[in-house]
Amino acid sequence: MQKWGKWWLAALLGLAAIGASGVTAHAATSQYLTGNTGYVRTKKAMYVGIYQKKNGKYHQVKVKKNTLLNAEGTMSTGPASGGVKTTALFTYGVVNYARANQLKYKERATIPFTKANFKRVSLKAPIRTQIFKVGKGYTANSDNTNAAPTPGFFLTLDNYLQYYSKAQMAKDSGLMSQRWAGTSQNYKPTRSVKVTKVTVKGNTTTVDYVKALKGLPNKKVGKHHYRLTITNKKTKGSLGMLPMDDVFDLYGTWTNYTVNGKPYFFGELEYGD
């Protein structure tokens, strides 16, 4: 079964970094960073293979201490007897479109991934980079060969709400098929707004911002103060579709949310036998 989520990207980047015998690739894991969260903070100012455009040229960035980074993939080398060394490929993760448009990253996992340099962290607001789509789940298009596009949005790691119209979601098919936005493609939003505060309590995340974003169910709570209340309903759904070549079935799976009381979902499309 082929999946098109965030950790498929991480694993792919790790695999792309393989260049010698005895090398293994992992999706953002190491001896002290377990699981697939992927997020770390630097313990000192250092170069991690990030480049930023300035005056038409890219210059390597020395990131500051305590910078949030996404370990997109790791690579381990060493003899079977021990002494394995792990390196990683780092990015800023999913940041706002304008900022991401000025960045490029190393294509190989070459930065030493050590406890002395990085500490594992979990996002305080885990909904970041989740793509929320309008509706109660995927619906099929007219010939039942794909999901019908619907508007959607996500919250970036650097606190921007990026909204995508139905037409934009149809154009950028990855937005419709994936659960998370990723760094492999920088999707240009239809509209966006800077977020001032994010609060998490149980299954609910509130996102505050100063200007209503057309297309979202904005709730005005004061002068220059709008809010989205995003609640995980913890109910799931699925939908089967038939592609035109009749070779693979297309499936949609999702989790239901509400955004200011309106139905949204967090899901992905995948092919099966």
XYZ file of N, CA and C in Angstrom:
819
model
N 0.841 -1.194 0.000
C 0.000 0.000 0.000
C 0.875 1.242 0.000
N 0.586 2.171 -0.884
C 1.421 3.349 -1.042
C 0.809 4.531 -0.315
N 1.580 5.177 0.553
C 1.074 6.300 1.326
C 1.814 7.565 0.956
N 1.114 8.672 1.103
C 1.669 9.956 0.685
C 1.649 10.931 1.839
N 2.049 10.521 3.040
C 2.038 11.388 4.216
C 3.404 11.958 4.515
N 3.483 12.658 5.609
C 4.697 13.354 6.016
C 5.862 12.399 6.207
N 5.603 11.223 6.817
C 6.717 10.356 7.133
C 7.164 9.564 5.919
N 6.329 9.431 4.889
C 6.800 8.918 3.596
C 7.858 9.841 3.055
N 7.661 11.153 3.160
C 8.650 12.124 2.708
C 9.941 11.980 3.496
N 9.830 11.858 4.809
C 11.030 11.745 5.640
C 11.828 10.504 5.256
N 11.125 9.398 5.083
C 11.814 8.169 4.730
C 12.450 8.275 3.353
N 11.748 8.899 2.405
C 12.264 9.068 1.055
C 13.527 9.905 1.062
N 13.522 11.000 1.807
C 14.703 11.840 1.888
C 15.863 11.077 2.505
N 15.561 10.285 3.509
C 16.612 9.482 4.112
C 17.177 8.480 3.124
N 16.305 7.820 2.359
C 16.741 6.852 1.376
C 17.541 7.507 0.273
N 17.155 8.733 -0.097
C 17.877 9.449 -1.135
C 19.295 9.769 -0.704
N 19.529 9.756 0.602
C 20.854 10.093 1.114
C 21.817 8.914 1.088
N 21.354 7.727 0.756
C 22.215 6.551 0.771
C 23.219 6.632 -0.376
N 24.492 6.536 -0.060
C 25.482 6.659 -1.119
C 26.621 5.669 -0.986
N 26.612 4.763 0.000
C 27.719 3.831 0.189
C 27.210 2.559 0.844
N 27.987 1.482 0.690
C 27.590 0.227 1.321
C 27.673 0.360 2.822
N 26.837 -0.406 3.523
C 26.830 -0.356 4.971
C 26.045 0.804 5.528
N 25.304 1.517 4.679
C 24.530 2.683 5.103
C 23.072 2.302 5.209
N 22.434 2.704 6.291
C 21.007 2.476 6.436
C 20.308 3.799 6.628
N 19.035 3.882 6.207
C 18.282 5.130 6.324
C 17.114 4.947 7.264
N 16.763 6.007 7.957
C 15.681 5.975 8.923
C 14.844 7.243 8.773
N 13.622 7.211 9.248
C 12.760 8.388 9.212
C 12.866 9.130 10.527
N 13.865 10.001 10.607
C 14.024 10.903 11.750
C 14.089 10.186 13.089
N 14.934 9.159 13.153
C 15.130 8.471 14.418
C 16.625 8.341 14.703
N 16.986 8.141 15.938
C 18.359 7.858 16.313
C 18.319 7.136 17.650
N 19.499 6.881 18.228
C 19.545 6.137 19.474
C 18.840 6.877 20.603
N 18.836 8.210 20.567
C 18.210 8.953 21.656
C 16.959 9.715 21.215
N 16.705 9.747 19.908
C 15.474 10.358 19.400
C 14.593 9.232 18.887
N 13.645 8.806 19.682
C 12.809 7.676 19.299
C 11.506 8.162 18.681
N 10.914 7.330 17.856
C 9.639 7.678 17.252
C 9.806 8.543 16.028
N 8.703 9.072 15.503
C 8.717 9.824 14.252
C 8.271 11.267 14.420
N 8.514 11.877 15.580
C 8.149 13.276 15.726
C 8.973 14.147 14.791
N 10.279 13.866 14.725
C 11.130 14.580 13.788
C 11.628 15.930 14.233
N 11.083 16.506 15.301
C 11.431 17.867 15.679
C 12.484 17.894 16.778
N 13.466 18.788 16.599
C 14.529 18.978 17.579
C 14.778 20.475 17.743
N 15.495 20.830 18.813
C 16.016 22.186 18.985
C 17.532 22.107 19.124
N 18.199 23.095 18.570
C 19.655 23.128 18.645
C 20.102 23.518 20.048
N 21.211 22.927 20.487
C 21.765 23.250 21.793
C 22.845 24.326 21.718
N 23.176 24.743 20.487
C 24.162 25.805 20.285
C 23.974 26.378 18.890
N 24.563 27.542 18.642
C 24.545 28.109 17.291
C 25.401 27.229 16.384
N 24.887 26.915 15.192
C 25.610 25.986 14.324
C 25.072 26.023 12.893
N 25.846 25.471 11.984
C 25.424 25.312 10.597
C 24.802 23.930 10.435
N 23.624 23.886 9.818
C 22.917 22.608 9.674
C 22.498 22.341 8.229
N 23.126 23.031 7.281
C 22.814 22.787 5.882
C 21.623 23.542 5.349
N 21.285 24.678 5.969
C 20.189 25.530 5.506
C 20.778 26.757 4.816
N 20.229 27.107 3.664
C 20.698 28.249 2.889
C 19.537 29.214 2.639
N 19.805 30.510 2.706
C 18.788 31.528 2.487
C 19.243 32.493 1.399
N 18.310 32.863 0.525
C 18.630 33.753 -0.586
C 18.742 35.196 -0.107
N 19.822 35.869 -0.509
C 20.038 37.279 -0.204
C 20.751 37.916 -1.381
N 20.149 38.984 -1.921
C 20.696 39.669 -3.097
C 20.911 38.710 -4.261
N 19.954 37.798 -4.418
C 19.982 36.880 -5.550
C 20.872 35.665 -5.385
N 21.570 35.532 -4.241
C 22.443 34.391 -4.022
C 22.089 33.711 -2.697
N 22.350 32.406 -2.646
C 22.076 31.653 -1.422
C 23.317 31.637 -0.522
N 23.082 31.901 0.755
C 24.149 31.910 1.743
C 23.776 30.969 2.879
N 24.760 30.217 3.371
C 24.471 29.284 4.444
C 24.141 30.039 5.730
N 23.119 29.561 6.427
C 22.636 30.196 7.647
C 23.252 29.505 8.857
N 23.756 30.305 9.794
C 24.165 29.763 11.079
C 22.985 29.939 12.023
N 22.287 28.843 12.298
C 21.073 28.934 13.102
C 21.438 29.189 14.554
N 20.571 29.870 15.253
C 20.816 30.223 16.649
C 20.544 29.033 17.571
N 21.048 29.144 18.774
C 20.744 28.169 19.810
C 19.236 28.143 20.056
N 18.686 26.968 20.261
C 17.264 26.746 20.549
C 16.376 26.916 19.322
N 16.952 26.837 18.125
C 16.170 26.903 16.884
C 15.418 25.595 16.672
N 14.134 25.690 16.327
C 13.339 24.510 16.012
C 13.673 24.038 14.603
N 13.998 22.756 14.481
C 14.322 22.160 13.196
C 13.536 20.871 13.011
N 13.337 20.494 11.758
C 12.706 19.223 11.433
C 13.773 18.293 10.870
N 13.987 17.159 11.518
C 14.907 16.146 11.010
C 14.163 15.342 9.955
N 14.365 15.707 8.685
C 13.590 15.102 7.597
C 14.008 13.655 7.326
N 15.253 13.333 7.608
C 15.723 11.970 7.401
C 17.075 11.790 8.039
N 17.433 10.566 8.389
C 18.724 10.289 8.994
C 19.427 9.164 8.253
N 20.738 9.091 8.443
C 21.547 8.063 7.796
C 22.585 7.581 8.791
N 22.710 6.265 8.943
C 23.666 5.692 9.883
C 24.719 4.894 9.139
N 25.967 5.063 9.546
C 27.071 4.334 8.935
C 27.935 3.755 10.032
N 28.626 2.657 9.726
C 29.541 2.075 10.688
C 29.576 0.578 10.587
N 30.557 -0.025 11.202
C 30.693 -1.486 11.158
C 29.643 -2.176 12.009
N 29.390 -3.408 11.684
C 28.386 -4.180 12.424
C 28.781 -4.365 13.881
N 30.091 -4.271 14.168
C 30.575 -4.491 15.524
C 30.290 -3.323 16.463
N 29.851 -2.193 15.922
C 29.527 -1.035 16.755
C 30.142 0.239 16.215
N 30.016 1.308 17.001
C 30.566 2.585 16.575
C 29.773 3.249 15.472
N 28.477 3.011 15.420
C 27.631 3.585 14.382
C 27.525 5.093 14.562
N 27.652 5.822 13.460
C 27.508 7.265 13.466
C 26.253 7.640 12.676
N 25.461 8.532 13.240
C 24.213 8.954 12.597
C 24.315 10.408 12.172
N 23.929 10.670 10.935
C 23.848 12.036 10.431
C 22.409 12.313 10.009
N 22.069 13.594 9.869
C 20.679 13.955 9.566
C 20.606 15.043 8.512
N 19.445 15.111 7.890
C 19.091 16.174 6.954
C 18.076 17.063 7.648
N 18.409 18.335 7.835
C 17.555 19.245 8.588
C 16.927 20.308 7.697
N 15.700 20.713 8.058
C 15.039 21.867 7.455
C 14.371 22.669 8.567
N 13.874 23.849 8.205
C 13.052 24.604 9.145
C 11.659 23.997 9.266
N 11.353 22.997 8.462
C 10.007 22.445 8.440
C 9.083 23.309 7.607
N 7.795 23.155 7.828
C 6.790 23.878 7.035
C 6.613 25.282 7.603
N 7.265 26.255 6.983
C 7.140 27.660 7.364
C 6.318 28.378 6.307
N 5.995 29.660 6.542
C 5.110 30.380 5.632
C 5.691 30.470 4.225
N 4.817 30.614 3.248
C 5.175 30.515 1.828
C 6.292 31.478 1.439
N 6.179 32.757 1.830
C 7.170 33.752 1.422
C 8.549 33.405 1.978
N 8.596 32.978 3.236
C 9.874 32.611 3.845
C 10.440 31.361 3.195
N 9.601 30.357 3.005
C 10.062 29.099 2.418
C 10.594 29.309 1.005
N 10.066 30.307 0.311
C 10.475 30.578 -1.064
C 11.898 31.101 -1.149
N 12.461 31.498 -0.020
C 13.820 32.036 0.015
C 14.831 31.026 0.562
N 14.405 29.787 0.791
C 15.246 28.794 1.430
C 15.559 27.623 0.511
N 16.702 27.024 0.736
C 16.996 25.716 0.144
C 17.820 24.934 1.159
N 17.847 23.615 0.988
C 18.455 22.740 1.987
C 19.405 21.750 1.328
N 20.349 21.251 2.120
C 21.204 20.183 1.644
C 20.356 18.993 1.214
N 20.858 18.270 0.238
C 20.113 17.115 -0.254
C 20.586 15.804 0.365
N 21.607 15.868 1.211
C 22.120 14.661 1.847
C 22.115 14.820 3.362
N 21.940 13.704 4.050
C 21.931 13.725 5.512
C 23.372 13.691 6.011
N 23.986 14.861 6.190
C 25.419 14.934 6.509
C 25.723 15.575 7.861
N 24.728 16.130 8.559
C 24.976 16.820 9.822
C 24.992 15.810 10.968
N 26.080 15.762 11.771
C 26.123 14.806 12.894
C 24.913 14.968 13.812
N 24.223 13.861 14.024
C 22.976 13.866 14.798
C 23.294 13.343 16.192
N 23.737 14.232 17.060
C 24.211 13.826 18.377
C 23.439 14.532 19.477
N 23.438 13.904 20.628
C 22.761 14.471 21.794
C 23.429 15.754 22.252
N 24.706 15.922 21.946
C 25.418 17.142 22.326
C 24.925 18.356 21.540
N 24.379 18.107 20.345
C 23.965 19.213 19.472
C 22.465 19.455 19.439
N 21.658 18.419 19.717
C 20.218 18.533 19.526
C 19.452 17.891 20.688
N 18.299 18.436 20.964
C 17.394 17.816 21.928
C 16.040 17.601 21.269
N 15.467 16.460 21.524
C 14.173 16.105 20.933
C 13.060 16.926 21.577
N 12.115 17.394 20.757
C 10.967 18.143 21.269
C 9.698 17.665 20.573
N 8.580 17.871 21.239
C 7.262 17.650 20.647
C 6.579 18.995 20.508
N 5.789 19.152 19.466
C 5.099 20.414 19.250
C 4.047 20.632 20.323
N 4.024 21.827 20.898
C 3.012 22.149 21.903
C 1.620 22.185 21.272
N 1.561 22.543 20.005
C 0.299 22.504 19.250
C 0.457 21.474 18.132
N 0.089 20.215 18.377
C 0.349 19.163 17.396
C -0.425 19.298 16.096
N -1.402 20.209 16.029
C -2.128 20.388 14.768
C -1.295 21.119 13.724
N -0.138 21.671 14.108
C 0.688 22.396 13.138
C 1.025 21.493 11.959
N 0.906 22.034 10.781
C 1.146 21.407 9.468
C 0.061 20.417 9.066
N -0.926 20.120 9.953
C -2.049 19.277 9.533
C -2.915 20.037 8.533
N -3.286 19.375 7.451
C -4.121 19.995 6.421
C -5.580 19.693 6.743
N -6.335 20.742 7.074
C -7.756 20.603 7.387
C -8.565 20.957 6.153
N -9.464 20.039 5.765
C -10.275 20.215 4.571
C -11.737 20.361 4.966
N -12.470 21.160 4.246
C -13.879 21.420 4.546
C -14.721 20.177 4.301
N -15.603 19.853 5.239
C -16.555 18.771 5.039
C -16.472 17.695 6.099
N -17.302 16.690 5.936
C -17.377 15.570 6.872
C -16.549 14.383 6.412
N -15.709 14.601 5.414
C -14.857 13.540 4.884
C -14.763 13.651 3.379
N -13.909 12.831 2.795
C -13.772 12.828 1.337
C -15.089 12.431 0.674
N -15.378 13.046 -0.456
C -16.471 12.622 -1.326
C -15.889 12.372 -2.709
N -16.490 11.440 -3.450
C -15.962 11.081 -4.766
C -16.365 12.101 -5.823
N -15.543 12.218 -6.855
C -15.924 13.060 -7.990
C -17.012 12.355 -8.811
N -17.413 12.962 -9.909
C -18.586 12.482 -10.654
C -18.415 11.079 -11.222
N -17.170 10.694 -11.569
C -16.979 9.340 -12.117
C -16.357 8.379 -11.104
N -16.310 8.784 -9.837
C -15.868 7.921 -8.748
C -14.425 7.438 -8.917
N -13.581 8.282 -9.519
C -12.180 7.909 -9.731
C -11.217 8.699 -8.859
N -11.713 9.690 -8.154
C -10.852 10.492 -7.281
C -11.739 11.254 -6.309
N -11.090 11.879 -5.332
C -11.842 12.694 -4.383
C -12.130 14.066 -4.982
N -13.303 14.577 -4.710
C -13.653 15.927 -5.162
C -12.897 16.943 -4.312
N -12.297 17.972 -4.937
C -11.555 18.970 -4.168
C -12.463 19.805 -3.277
N -11.906 20.256 -2.175
C -12.627 21.087 -1.227
C -11.641 22.081 -0.638
N -12.057 23.272 -0.210
C -11.110 24.226 0.382
C -10.468 23.663 1.647
N -9.331 24.245 2.024
C -8.652 23.788 3.231
C -7.649 24.798 3.747
N -7.026 24.483 4.860
C -6.024 25.371 5.448
C -5.098 24.572 6.346
N -3.958 25.187 6.708
C -3.098 24.609 7.751
C -2.341 25.721 8.459
N -1.821 25.371 9.638
C -1.053 26.291 10.472
C 0.420 25.943 10.332
N 1.241 26.923 9.937
C 2.662 26.671 9.739
C 3.402 26.655 11.078
N 4.634 26.180 11.043
C 5.457 26.134 12.248
C 5.831 27.525 12.744
N 5.847 28.514 11.829
C 6.181 29.877 12.248
C 4.931 30.755 12.367
N 3.797 30.115 12.656
C 2.570 30.820 13.057
C 1.915 31.653 11.966
N 1.615 31.009 10.850
C 0.769 31.592 9.808
C -0.352 30.614 9.501
N -1.567 31.127 9.364
C -2.657 30.350 8.792
C -2.593 30.530 7.286
N -2.491 29.437 6.552
C -2.470 29.514 5.088
C -3.726 28.823 4.558
N -4.555 29.602 3.852
C -5.840 29.116 3.325
C -5.714 28.840 1.834
N -6.372 27.754 1.397
C -6.356 27.346 -0.004
C -7.789 27.173 -0.501
N -8.123 27.865 -1.566
C -9.461 27.777 -2.143
C -9.675 26.403 -2.773
N -10.904 26.120 -3.158
C -11.219 24.859 -3.835
C -10.391 24.713 -5.104
N -10.278 25.802 -5.874
C -9.501 25.756 -7.120
C -8.027 25.494 -6.842
N -7.500 26.108 -5.782
C -6.096 25.909 -5.443
C -5.851 24.484 -4.955
N -6.782 23.940 -4.186
C -6.649 22.558 -3.720
C -6.694 21.579 -4.893
N -7.514 21.881 -5.900
C -7.585 21.027 -7.083
C -6.283 21.100 -7.881
N -5.673 22.278 -7.911
C -4.418 22.474 -8.648
C -3.260 21.767 -7.963
N -3.178 21.887 -6.646
C -2.104 21.277 -5.869
C -2.620 19.999 -5.235
N -2.569 18.904 -5.997
C -3.221 17.665 -5.566
C -2.644 17.105 -4.269
N -1.381 17.440 -3.964
C -0.792 16.958 -2.720
C -1.531 17.452 -1.498
N -2.103 18.647 -1.589
C -2.861 19.199 -0.473
C -4.101 18.368 -0.190
N -4.707 17.825 -1.229
C -5.895 16.999 -1.045
C -5.546 15.581 -0.604
N -4.395 15.076 -1.045
C -4.078 13.664 -0.795
C -3.330 13.426 0.498
N -2.688 14.459 1.056
C -1.843 14.268 2.232
C -2.530 14.736 3.508
N -2.090 14.171 4.621
C -2.551 14.643 5.927
C -1.768 15.876 6.372
N -0.465 15.869 6.102
C 0.391 16.972 6.549
C 1.002 17.690 5.360
N 1.170 18.993 5.493
C 1.994 19.725 4.538
C 3.442 19.336 4.778
N 4.254 19.360 3.725
C 5.657 18.990 3.849
C 6.557 20.007 3.183
N 7.859 19.808 3.333
C 8.817 20.758 2.769
C 9.196 20.439 1.332
N 8.731 19.316 0.788
C 9.103 18.937 -0.573
C 8.471 19.855 -1.610
N 7.357 20.482 -1.267
C 6.704 21.425 -2.172
C 6.135 22.582 -1.357
N 6.441 23.797 -1.816
C 5.978 24.994 -1.127
C 4.685 25.468 -1.783
N 3.552 25.137 -1.193
C 2.255 25.458 -1.778
C 1.906 26.931 -1.554
N 1.658 27.654 -2.627
C 1.295 29.064 -2.520
C -0.155 29.188 -2.052
N -0.392 29.856 -0.930
C -1.769 29.954 -0.415
C -2.596 30.966 -1.194
N -3.906 30.777 -1.152
C -4.813 31.773 -1.720
C -4.780 33.036 -0.879
N -4.766 32.851 0.441
C -4.651 33.960 1.399
C -3.980 33.428 2.663
N -3.386 34.334 3.430
C -2.776 33.919 4.694
C -2.833 35.055 5.696
N -2.627 34.721 6.963
C -2.639 35.721 8.028
C -1.692 35.265 9.129
N -1.030 36.228 9.767
C -0.126 35.933 10.882
C -0.942 35.626 12.131
N -0.530 34.592 12.846
C -1.200 34.174 14.076
C -0.503 34.804 15.281
N -1.298 35.242 16.254
C -0.735 35.890 17.441
C -0.629 34.955 18.644
N -1.471 33.913 18.683
C -1.461 33.034 19.852
C -2.084 31.695 19.488
N -1.503 30.629 20.036
C -2.049 29.285 19.865
C -2.123 28.637 21.244
N -3.304 28.112 21.586
C -3.515 27.501 22.893
C -4.106 26.106 22.721
N -3.599 25.156 23.500
C -4.089 23.780 23.423
C -4.651 23.358 24.768
N -5.853 22.805 24.747
C -6.467 22.259 25.950
C -7.228 21.005 25.571
N -6.699 19.867 25.966
C -7.340 18.603 25.624
C -7.373 18.384 24.127
N -8.570 18.123 23.598
C -8.733 17.860 22.168
C -8.956 19.133 21.357
N -8.839 20.285 21.995
C -9.183 21.553 21.340
C -7.981 22.484 21.266
N -7.785 23.072 20.090
C -6.746 24.077 19.875
C -7.418 25.376 19.445
N -7.061 26.486 20.077
C -7.570 27.793 19.660
C -6.438 28.567 19.014
N -6.767 29.219 17.905
C -5.798 29.982 17.127
C -6.313 31.411 17.014
N -5.541 32.379 17.491
C -5.947 33.781 17.489
C -5.147 34.581 16.467
N -5.799 35.552 15.808
C -5.153 36.366 14.782
C -5.885 37.700 14.687
N -5.290 38.670 13.989
C -5.787 40.045 14.059
C -6.712 40.434 12.912
N -6.740 39.651 11.846
C -7.530 40.022 10.670
C -8.272 38.801 10.154
N -9.581 38.967 9.881
C -10.377 37.850 9.369
C -9.790 37.344 8.052
N -9.767 36.024 7.905
C -9.235 35.406 6.698
C -10.401 34.858 5.877
N -10.667 35.496 4.750
C -11.792 35.099 3.904
C -11.672 33.630 3.521
N -12.750 32.887 3.706
C -12.771 31.460 3.413
C -12.807 30.612 4.664
N -12.395 31.189 5.814
C -12.445 30.467 7.077
C -13.645 30.928 7.905
N -14.144 30.075 8.789
C -15.282 30.463 9.646
C -14.815 31.313 10.829
N -14.276 32.503 10.531
C -13.699 33.360 11.559
C -14.724 33.730 12.635
N -14.281 33.735 13.886
C -15.114 34.231 14.975
C -14.467 35.480 15.547
N -15.207 36.598 15.506
C -14.670 37.841 16.043
C -14.867 37.863 17.553
N -13.776 38.045 18.284
C -13.853 38.067 19.749
C -13.444 39.420 20.320
N -13.112 40.365 19.453
C -12.744 41.701 19.892
C -12.208 42.497 18.721
N -11.860 43.745 18.968
C -11.311 44.588 17.917
C -9.952 44.036 17.483
N -9.828 43.790 16.177
C -8.604 43.199 15.626
C -8.253 41.887 16.320
N -9.284 41.106 16.615
C -9.067 39.840 17.308
C -10.071 38.801 16.801
N -9.553 37.810 16.083
C -10.380 36.732 15.548
C -9.830 35.395 16.046
N -10.681 34.379 15.999
C -10.296 33.096 16.580
C -10.877 31.925 15.803
N -10.062 30.859 15.699
C -10.531 29.552 15.258
C -10.425 28.600 16.439
N -11.501 27.883 16.713
C -11.480 26.839 17.733
C -11.562 25.503 17.003
N -10.475 24.744 17.061
C -10.333 23.509 16.287
C -10.423 22.325 17.250
N -11.428 21.480 17.053
C -11.680 20.376 17.985
C -11.632 19.038 17.266
N -10.846 18.129 17.806
C -10.770 16.770 17.289
C -11.962 15.987 17.828
N -12.864 15.553 16.940
C -14.052 14.809 17.351
C -13.746 13.335 17.635
N -12.547 12.911 17.237
C -12.101 11.528 17.468
C -13.038 10.487 16.846
N -13.654 10.865 15.740
C -14.410 9.908 14.938
C -13.747 9.815 13.571
N -13.857 8.658 12.956
C -13.139 8.423 11.708
C -14.099 7.992 10.602
N -13.616 8.095 9.371
C -14.406 7.659 8.230
C -13.515 7.167 7.116
N -14.118 6.530 6.120
C -13.358 6.037 4.973
C -14.252 6.025 3.742
N -13.622 6.021 2.575
C -14.339 6.033 1.304
C -13.504 5.298 0.269
N -14.128 4.393 -0.468
C -13.450 3.685 -1.541
C -13.859 4.234 -2.895
N -12.903 4.327 -3.812
C -13.160 4.827 -5.173
C -12.474 3.908 -6.167
N -12.860 3.972 -7.422
C -12.298 3.123 -8.462
C -11.594 3.980 -9.505
N -10.271 3.835 -9.668
C -9.556 4.601 -10.692
C -9.919 4.125 -12.084
N -9.691 4.961 -13.062
C -10.115 4.656 -14.425
C -9.376 3.470 -15.028
N -8.108 3.197 -14.583
C -7.377 2.076 -15.170
C -7.745 0.735 -14.534
N -8.567 0.756 -13.467
C -9.045 -0.453 -12.807
C -7.917 -1.348 -12.273
N -6.738 -0.777 -12.068
C -5.623 -1.560 -11.542
C -5.563 -1.457 -10.025
N -5.679 -0.255 -9.497
C -5.626 -0.030 -8.058
C -6.898 0.676 -7.600
N -7.341 0.306 -6.431
C -8.443 1.024 -5.800
C -7.885 2.212 -5.037
N -8.622 3.298 -5.032
C -8.233 4.496 -4.300
C -9.088 4.596 -3.040
N -8.430 4.813 -1.909
C -9.130 4.901 -0.631
C -8.840 6.237 0.034
N -9.874 6.778 0.646
C -9.705 7.947 1.489
C -10.030 7.577 2.928
N -9.187 7.987 3.853
C -9.441 7.781 5.283
C -9.243 9.107 5.992
N -9.985 9.338 7.067
C -9.902 10.628 7.722
C -10.366 10.572 9.164
N -10.008 11.658 9.892
C -10.498 11.924 11.238
C -11.319 13.203 11.189
N -12.448 13.210 11.882
C -13.343 14.367 11.852
C -12.969 15.417 12.892
N -13.042 16.673 12.490
C -12.802 17.829 13.342
C -13.960 18.814 13.147
N -14.049 19.771 14.053
C -14.865 20.949 13.812
C -13.983 22.177 13.961
N -14.276 23.200 13.161
C -13.579 24.484 13.240
C -14.647 25.543 13.447
N -14.689 26.111 14.653
C -15.780 27.028 15.035
C -17.148 26.416 14.738
N -17.255 25.127 15.043
C -18.517 24.417 14.896
C -18.801 23.890 13.507
N -17.984 24.228 12.514
C -18.186 23.770 11.139
C -17.396 22.480 10.905
N -17.932 21.547 10.106
C -17.230 20.278 9.891
C -15.995 20.419 8.990
N -14.896 19.887 9.461
C -13.653 19.766 8.698
C -13.115 18.358 8.933
N -12.176 17.944 8.091
C -11.574 16.630 8.297
C -10.081 16.671 7.985
N -9.376 15.693 8.533
C -7.929 15.551 8.415
C -7.691 14.160 7.857
N -7.314 14.068 6.581
C -7.273 12.746 5.972
C -6.247 12.620 4.880
N -6.197 11.412 4.301
C -5.262 11.142 3.207
C -5.898 10.187 2.206
N -5.353 10.215 0.989
C -5.740 9.296 -0.069
C -4.591 8.335 -0.300
N -4.910 7.073 -0.525
C -3.876 6.069 -0.762
C -4.421 5.005 -1.698
N -3.490 4.342 -2.386
C -3.861 3.281 -3.314
C -3.663 1.927 -2.669
N -4.559 1.021 -2.971
C -4.450 -0.360 -2.499
C -4.642 -1.314 -3.636
N -4.426 -2.585 -3.375
C -4.578 -3.619 -4.413
C -6.039 -3.789 -4.788
